[in-house]
PDB file of C-alpha atoms in Angstrom:
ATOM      1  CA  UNK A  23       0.699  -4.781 -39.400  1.00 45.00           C
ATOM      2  CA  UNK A  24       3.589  -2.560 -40.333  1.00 47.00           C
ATOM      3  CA  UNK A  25       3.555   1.522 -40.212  1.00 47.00           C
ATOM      4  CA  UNK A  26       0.507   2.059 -42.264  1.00 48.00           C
ATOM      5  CA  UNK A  27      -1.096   5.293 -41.468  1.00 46.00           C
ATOM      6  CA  UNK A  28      -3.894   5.294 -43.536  1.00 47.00           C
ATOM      7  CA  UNK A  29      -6.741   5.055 -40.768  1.00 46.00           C
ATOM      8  CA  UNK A  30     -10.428   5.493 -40.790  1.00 50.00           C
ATOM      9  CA  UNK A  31     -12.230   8.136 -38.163  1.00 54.00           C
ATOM     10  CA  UNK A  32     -12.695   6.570 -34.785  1.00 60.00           C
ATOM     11  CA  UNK A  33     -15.570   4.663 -33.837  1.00 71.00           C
ATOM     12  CA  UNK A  34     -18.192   5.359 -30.645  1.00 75.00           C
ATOM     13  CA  UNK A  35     -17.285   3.686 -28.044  1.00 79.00           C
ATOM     14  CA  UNK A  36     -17.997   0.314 -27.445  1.00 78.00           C
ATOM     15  CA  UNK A  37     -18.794  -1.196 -23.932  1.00 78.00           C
ATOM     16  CA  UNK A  38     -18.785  -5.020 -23.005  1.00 79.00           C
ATOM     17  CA  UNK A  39     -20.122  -5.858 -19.962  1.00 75.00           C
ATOM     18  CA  UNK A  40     -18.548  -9.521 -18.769  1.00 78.00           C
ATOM     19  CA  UNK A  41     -18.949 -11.555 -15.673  1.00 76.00           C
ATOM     20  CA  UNK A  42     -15.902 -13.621 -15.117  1.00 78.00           C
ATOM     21  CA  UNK A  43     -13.918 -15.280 -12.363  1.00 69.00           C
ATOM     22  CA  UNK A  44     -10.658 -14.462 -10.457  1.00 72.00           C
ATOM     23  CA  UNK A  45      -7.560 -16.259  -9.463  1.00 68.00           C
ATOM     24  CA  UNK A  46      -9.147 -17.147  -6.137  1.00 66.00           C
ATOM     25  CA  UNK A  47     -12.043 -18.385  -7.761  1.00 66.00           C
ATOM     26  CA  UNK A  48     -14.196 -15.207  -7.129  1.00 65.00           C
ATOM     27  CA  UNK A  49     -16.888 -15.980 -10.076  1.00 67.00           C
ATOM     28  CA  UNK A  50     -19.111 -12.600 -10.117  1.00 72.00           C
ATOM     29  CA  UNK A  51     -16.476 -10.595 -11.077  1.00 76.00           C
ATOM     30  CA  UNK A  52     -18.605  -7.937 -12.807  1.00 79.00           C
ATOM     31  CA  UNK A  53     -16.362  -5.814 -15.117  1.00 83.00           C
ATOM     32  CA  UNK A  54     -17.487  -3.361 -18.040  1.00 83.00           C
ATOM     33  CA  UNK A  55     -14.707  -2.335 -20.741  1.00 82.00           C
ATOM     34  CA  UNK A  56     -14.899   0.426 -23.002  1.00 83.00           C
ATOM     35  CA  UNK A  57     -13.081   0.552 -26.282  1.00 84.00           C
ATOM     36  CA  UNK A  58     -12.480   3.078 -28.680  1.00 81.00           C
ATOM     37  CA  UNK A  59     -11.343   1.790 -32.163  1.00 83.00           C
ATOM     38  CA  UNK A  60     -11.139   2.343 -35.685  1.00 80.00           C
ATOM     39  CA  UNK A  61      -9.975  -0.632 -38.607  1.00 80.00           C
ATOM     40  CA  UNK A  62      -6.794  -0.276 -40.234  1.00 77.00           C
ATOM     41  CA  UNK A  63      -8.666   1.049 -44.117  1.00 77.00           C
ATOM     42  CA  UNK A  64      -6.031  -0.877 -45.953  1.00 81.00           C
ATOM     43  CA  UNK A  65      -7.325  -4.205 -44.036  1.00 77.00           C
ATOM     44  CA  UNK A  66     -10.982  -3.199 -44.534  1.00 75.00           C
ATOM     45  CA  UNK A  67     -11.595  -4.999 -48.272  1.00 76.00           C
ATOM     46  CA  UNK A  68     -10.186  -8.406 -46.081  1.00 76.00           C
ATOM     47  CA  UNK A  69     -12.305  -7.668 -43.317  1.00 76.00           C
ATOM     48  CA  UNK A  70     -15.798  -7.341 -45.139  1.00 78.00           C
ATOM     49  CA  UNK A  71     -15.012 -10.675 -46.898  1.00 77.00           C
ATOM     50  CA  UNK A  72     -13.729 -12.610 -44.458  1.00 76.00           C
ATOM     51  CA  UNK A  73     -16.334 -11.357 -41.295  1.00 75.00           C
ATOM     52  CA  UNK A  74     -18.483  -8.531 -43.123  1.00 71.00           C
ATOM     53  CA  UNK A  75     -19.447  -4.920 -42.785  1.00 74.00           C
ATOM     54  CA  UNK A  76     -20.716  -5.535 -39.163  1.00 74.00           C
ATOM     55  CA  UNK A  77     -17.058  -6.805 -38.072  1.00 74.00           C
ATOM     56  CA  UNK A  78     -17.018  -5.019 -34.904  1.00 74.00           C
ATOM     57  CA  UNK A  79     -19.581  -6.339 -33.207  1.00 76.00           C
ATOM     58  CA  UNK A  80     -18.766  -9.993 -33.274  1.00 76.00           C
ATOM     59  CA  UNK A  81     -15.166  -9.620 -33.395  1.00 81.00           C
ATOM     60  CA  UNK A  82     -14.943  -6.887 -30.313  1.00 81.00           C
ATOM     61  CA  UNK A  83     -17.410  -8.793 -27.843  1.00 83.00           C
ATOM     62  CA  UNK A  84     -15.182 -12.123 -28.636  1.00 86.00           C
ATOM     63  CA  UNK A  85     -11.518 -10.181 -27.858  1.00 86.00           C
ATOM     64  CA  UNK A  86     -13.059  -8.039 -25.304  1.00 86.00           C
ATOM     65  CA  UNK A  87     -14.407 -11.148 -23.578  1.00 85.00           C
ATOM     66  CA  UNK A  88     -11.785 -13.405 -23.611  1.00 89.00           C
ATOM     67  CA  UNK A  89      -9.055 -11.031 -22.569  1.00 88.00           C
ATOM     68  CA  UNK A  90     -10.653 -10.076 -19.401  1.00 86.00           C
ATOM     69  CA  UNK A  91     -11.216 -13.561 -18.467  1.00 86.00           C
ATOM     70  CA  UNK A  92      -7.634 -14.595 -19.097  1.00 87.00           C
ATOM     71  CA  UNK A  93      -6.228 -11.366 -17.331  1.00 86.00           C
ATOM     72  CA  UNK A  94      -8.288 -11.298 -14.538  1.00 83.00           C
ATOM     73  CA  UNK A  95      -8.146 -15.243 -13.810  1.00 84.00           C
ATOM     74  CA  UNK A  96      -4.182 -14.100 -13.018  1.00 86.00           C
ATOM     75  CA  UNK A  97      -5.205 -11.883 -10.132  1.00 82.00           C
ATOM     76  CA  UNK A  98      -6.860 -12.567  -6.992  1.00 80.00           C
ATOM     77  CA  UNK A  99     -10.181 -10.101  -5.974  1.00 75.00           C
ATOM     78  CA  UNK A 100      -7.953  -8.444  -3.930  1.00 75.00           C
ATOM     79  CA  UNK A 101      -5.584  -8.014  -6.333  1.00 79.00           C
ATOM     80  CA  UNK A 102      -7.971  -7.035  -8.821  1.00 77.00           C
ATOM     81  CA  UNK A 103      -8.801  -4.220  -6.509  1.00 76.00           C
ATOM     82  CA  UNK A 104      -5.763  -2.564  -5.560  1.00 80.00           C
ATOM     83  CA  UNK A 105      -3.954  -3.499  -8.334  1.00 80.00           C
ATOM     84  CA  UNK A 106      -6.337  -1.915 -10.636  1.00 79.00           C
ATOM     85  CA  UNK A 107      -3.740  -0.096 -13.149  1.00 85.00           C
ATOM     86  CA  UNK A 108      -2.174  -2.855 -13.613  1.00 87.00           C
ATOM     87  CA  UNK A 109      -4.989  -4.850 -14.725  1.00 85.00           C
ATOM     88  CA  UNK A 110      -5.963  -2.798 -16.945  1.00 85.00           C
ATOM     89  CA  UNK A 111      -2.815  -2.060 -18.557  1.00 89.00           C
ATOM     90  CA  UNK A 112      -2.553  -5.519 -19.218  1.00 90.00           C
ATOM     91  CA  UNK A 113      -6.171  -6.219 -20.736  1.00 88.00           C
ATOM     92  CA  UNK A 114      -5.110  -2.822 -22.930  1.00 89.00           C
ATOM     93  CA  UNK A 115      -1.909  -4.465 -24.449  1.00 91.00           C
ATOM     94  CA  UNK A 116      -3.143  -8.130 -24.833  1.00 92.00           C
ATOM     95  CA  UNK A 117      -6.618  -6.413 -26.031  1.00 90.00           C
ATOM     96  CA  UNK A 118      -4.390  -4.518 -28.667  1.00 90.00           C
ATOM     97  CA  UNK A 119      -2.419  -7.233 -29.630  1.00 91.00           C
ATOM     98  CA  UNK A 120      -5.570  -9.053 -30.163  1.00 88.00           C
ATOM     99  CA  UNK A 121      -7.479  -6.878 -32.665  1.00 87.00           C
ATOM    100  CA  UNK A 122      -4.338  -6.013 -34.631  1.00 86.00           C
ATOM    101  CA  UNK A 123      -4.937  -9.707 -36.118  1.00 85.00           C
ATOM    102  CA  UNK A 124      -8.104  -8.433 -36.997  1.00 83.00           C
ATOM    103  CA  UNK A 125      -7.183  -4.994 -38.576  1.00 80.00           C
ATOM    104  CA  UNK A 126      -8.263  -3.112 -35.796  1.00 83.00           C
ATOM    105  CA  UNK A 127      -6.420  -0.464 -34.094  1.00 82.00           C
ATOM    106  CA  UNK A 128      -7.721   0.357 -30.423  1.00 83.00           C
ATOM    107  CA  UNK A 129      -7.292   4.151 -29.466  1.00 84.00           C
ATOM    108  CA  UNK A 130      -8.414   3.614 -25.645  1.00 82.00           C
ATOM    109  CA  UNK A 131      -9.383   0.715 -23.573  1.00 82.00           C
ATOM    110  CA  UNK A 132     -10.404   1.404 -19.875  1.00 78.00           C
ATOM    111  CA  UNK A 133     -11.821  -0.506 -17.523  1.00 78.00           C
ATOM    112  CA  UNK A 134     -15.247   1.525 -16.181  1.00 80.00           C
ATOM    113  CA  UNK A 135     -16.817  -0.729 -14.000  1.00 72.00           C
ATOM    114  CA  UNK A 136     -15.885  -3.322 -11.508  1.00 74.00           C
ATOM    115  CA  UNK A 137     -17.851  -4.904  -9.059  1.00 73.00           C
ATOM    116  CA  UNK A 138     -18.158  -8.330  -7.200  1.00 71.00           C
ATOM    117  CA  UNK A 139     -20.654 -10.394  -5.839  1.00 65.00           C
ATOM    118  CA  UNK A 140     -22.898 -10.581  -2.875  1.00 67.00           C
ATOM    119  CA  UNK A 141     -20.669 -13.042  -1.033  1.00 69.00           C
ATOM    120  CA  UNK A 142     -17.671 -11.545  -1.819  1.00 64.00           C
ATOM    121  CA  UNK A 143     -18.589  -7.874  -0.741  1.00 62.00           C
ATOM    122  CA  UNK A 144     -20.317  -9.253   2.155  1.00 65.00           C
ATOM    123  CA  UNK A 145     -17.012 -10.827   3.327  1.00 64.00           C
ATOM    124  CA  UNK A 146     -15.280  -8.074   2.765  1.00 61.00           C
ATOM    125  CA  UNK A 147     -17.458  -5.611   4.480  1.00 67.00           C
ATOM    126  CA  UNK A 148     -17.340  -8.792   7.870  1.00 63.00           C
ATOM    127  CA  UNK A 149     -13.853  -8.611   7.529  1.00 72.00           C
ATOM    128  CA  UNK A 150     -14.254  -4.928   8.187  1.00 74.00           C
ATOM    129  CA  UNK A 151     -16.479  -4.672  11.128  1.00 72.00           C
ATOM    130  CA  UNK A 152     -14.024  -7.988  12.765  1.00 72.00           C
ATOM    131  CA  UNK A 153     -10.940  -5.369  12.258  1.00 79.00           C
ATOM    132  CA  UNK A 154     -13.183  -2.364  13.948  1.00 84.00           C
ATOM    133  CA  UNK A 155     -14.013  -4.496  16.849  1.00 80.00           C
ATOM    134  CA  UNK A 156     -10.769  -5.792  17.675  1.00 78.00           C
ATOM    135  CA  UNK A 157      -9.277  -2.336  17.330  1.00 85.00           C
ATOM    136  CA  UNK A 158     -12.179  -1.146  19.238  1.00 84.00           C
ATOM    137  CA  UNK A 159     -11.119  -4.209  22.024  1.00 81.00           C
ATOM    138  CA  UNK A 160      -7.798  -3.390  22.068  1.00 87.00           C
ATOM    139  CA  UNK A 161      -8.011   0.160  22.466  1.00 86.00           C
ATOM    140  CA  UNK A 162     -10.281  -0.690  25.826  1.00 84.00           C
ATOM    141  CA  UNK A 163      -7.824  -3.432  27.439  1.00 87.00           C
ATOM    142  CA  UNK A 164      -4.973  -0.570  26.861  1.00 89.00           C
ATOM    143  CA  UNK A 165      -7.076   2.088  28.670  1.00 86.00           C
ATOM    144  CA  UNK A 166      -7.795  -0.522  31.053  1.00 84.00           C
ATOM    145  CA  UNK A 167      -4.177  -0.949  31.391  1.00 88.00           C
ATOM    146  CA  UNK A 168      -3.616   2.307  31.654  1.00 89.00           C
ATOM    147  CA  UNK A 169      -6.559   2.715  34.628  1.00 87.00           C
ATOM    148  CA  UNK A 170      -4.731  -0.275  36.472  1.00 87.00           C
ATOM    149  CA  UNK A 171      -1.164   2.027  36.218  1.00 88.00           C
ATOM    150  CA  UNK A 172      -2.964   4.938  37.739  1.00 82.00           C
ATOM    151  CA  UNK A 173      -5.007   3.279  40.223  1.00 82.00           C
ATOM    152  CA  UNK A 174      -1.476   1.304  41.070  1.00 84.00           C
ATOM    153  CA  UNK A 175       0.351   5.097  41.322  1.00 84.00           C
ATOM    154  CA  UNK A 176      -2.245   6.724  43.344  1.00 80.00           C
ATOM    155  CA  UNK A 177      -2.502   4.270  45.657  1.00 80.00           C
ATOM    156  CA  UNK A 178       1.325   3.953  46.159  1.00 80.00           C
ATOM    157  CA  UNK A 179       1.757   8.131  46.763  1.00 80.00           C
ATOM    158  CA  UNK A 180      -1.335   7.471  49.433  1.00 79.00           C
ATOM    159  CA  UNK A 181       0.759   5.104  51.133  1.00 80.00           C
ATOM    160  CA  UNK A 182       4.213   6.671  51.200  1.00 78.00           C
ATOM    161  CA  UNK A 183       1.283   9.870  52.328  1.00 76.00           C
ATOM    162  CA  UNK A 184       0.427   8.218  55.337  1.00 78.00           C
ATOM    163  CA  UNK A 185       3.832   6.678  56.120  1.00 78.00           C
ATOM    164  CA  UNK A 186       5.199  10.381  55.779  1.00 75.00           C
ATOM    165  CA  UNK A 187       2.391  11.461  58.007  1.00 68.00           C
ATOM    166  CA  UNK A 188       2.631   9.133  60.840  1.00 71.00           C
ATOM    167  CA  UNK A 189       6.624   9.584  61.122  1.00 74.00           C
ATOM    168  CA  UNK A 190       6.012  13.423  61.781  1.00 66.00           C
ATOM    169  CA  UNK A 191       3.139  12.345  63.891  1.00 63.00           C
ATOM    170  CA  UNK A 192       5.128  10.080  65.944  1.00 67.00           C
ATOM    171  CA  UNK A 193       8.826  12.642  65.787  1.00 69.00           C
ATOM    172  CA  UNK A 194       6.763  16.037  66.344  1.00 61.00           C
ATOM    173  CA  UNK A 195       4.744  16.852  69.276  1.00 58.00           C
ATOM    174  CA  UNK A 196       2.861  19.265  67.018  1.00 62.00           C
ATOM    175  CA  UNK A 197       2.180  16.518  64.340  1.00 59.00           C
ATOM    176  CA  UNK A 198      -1.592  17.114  64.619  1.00 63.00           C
ATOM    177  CA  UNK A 199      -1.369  20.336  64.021  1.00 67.00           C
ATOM    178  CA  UNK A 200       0.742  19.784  61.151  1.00 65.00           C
ATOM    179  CA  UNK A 201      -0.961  17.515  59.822  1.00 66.00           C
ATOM    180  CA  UNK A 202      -4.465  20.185  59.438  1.00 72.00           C
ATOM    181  CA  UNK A 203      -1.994  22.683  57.863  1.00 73.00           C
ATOM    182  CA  UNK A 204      -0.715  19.398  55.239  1.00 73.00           C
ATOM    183  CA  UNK A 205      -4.833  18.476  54.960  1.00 74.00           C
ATOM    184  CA  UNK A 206      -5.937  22.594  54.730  1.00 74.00           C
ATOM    185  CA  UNK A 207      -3.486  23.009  52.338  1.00 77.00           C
ATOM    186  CA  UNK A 208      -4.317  20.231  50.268  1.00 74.00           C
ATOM    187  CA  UNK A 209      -8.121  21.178  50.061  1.00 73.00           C
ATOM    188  CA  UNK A 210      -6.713  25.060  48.926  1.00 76.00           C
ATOM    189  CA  UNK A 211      -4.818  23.196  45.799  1.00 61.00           C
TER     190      UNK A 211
END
């Protein structure tokens, strides 16, 4: 292409809507890409003879197209998801690298939509509630634990209580009495 700098205005932008599949065989993979581009005007006498004054339209749905088939079919849906960046910097520079052999030069390429299909969101959003209710399940068996510790405490101090009790029962002769002041003073705390 070389360091020509004699460009044409940019175009609108153009958006391609394509269904395509992912790496783990995820086939409504709905994705939109938007383009911005303008032809190299140097190129533009070859390009109206060889594909014709309405170039863009055939030649952008083609490139479009087939580069975000072949970049997405290298990611998983997951992938595709949180790895979002770095799918579309990767349909940008094969994208570009693509219409420079046509003597187009893209100014911006983003990816605007992305969605997936009923099964796949569905299993997603299951996969979800199963997390929630086995966080929710172990967050009960740990206060359940934690109920068993107490119950387990308490009724260990009740016992060393009464053992307490009936040794200054059975060493005092005022035990009883004692033992009001130890029960009055526990019903004043």
């Amino acid at each position: 292409m070389g360091t020509e700098t004699n460009y044409l205005c940019l175009s609108p932008p153009r958006n391609v809507p394509v269904i395509t599949g992912s790496k783990d065989l995820q086939n409504n993979v709905n994705i939109t890409l938007r383009v911005i581009f303008q032809p190299v005007a140097s190129q533009l006498p070859h390009i109206f003879t060889s594909i014709g004054e309405d170039y863009d339209e055939p030649v952008l749905t083609y490139i479009m197209t087939k580069i975000l088939k072949l970049v997405v079919a290298r990611f998983d849906a997951g992938e595709v998801i949180t790895q979002r960046e770095l799918v579309s910097r990767q349909v940008s520079n094969d994208l570009t690298e693509q219409a420079a052999t046509f003597g187009l030069i893209l100014d911006d390429v983003f990816l605007t939509y992305l969605t997936f299909g009923k099964e796949f969101t569905e299993a997603v959003e299951a996969k979800q509630v199963a997390q929630q209710e086995a966080e929710r399940a172990r967050f009960v068996k740990e206060k359940a634990e934690q109920q068993k510790k107490a119950a387990v405490i308490s009724a260990e101090g009740n016992s060393k209580a009464t053992e307490l009790i009936a040794n200054s029962l059975a060493t005092s002769g005022d035990g009883l009495i004692e033992l009001c002041k130890l029960e009055a003073t526990e019903d004043i705390a």
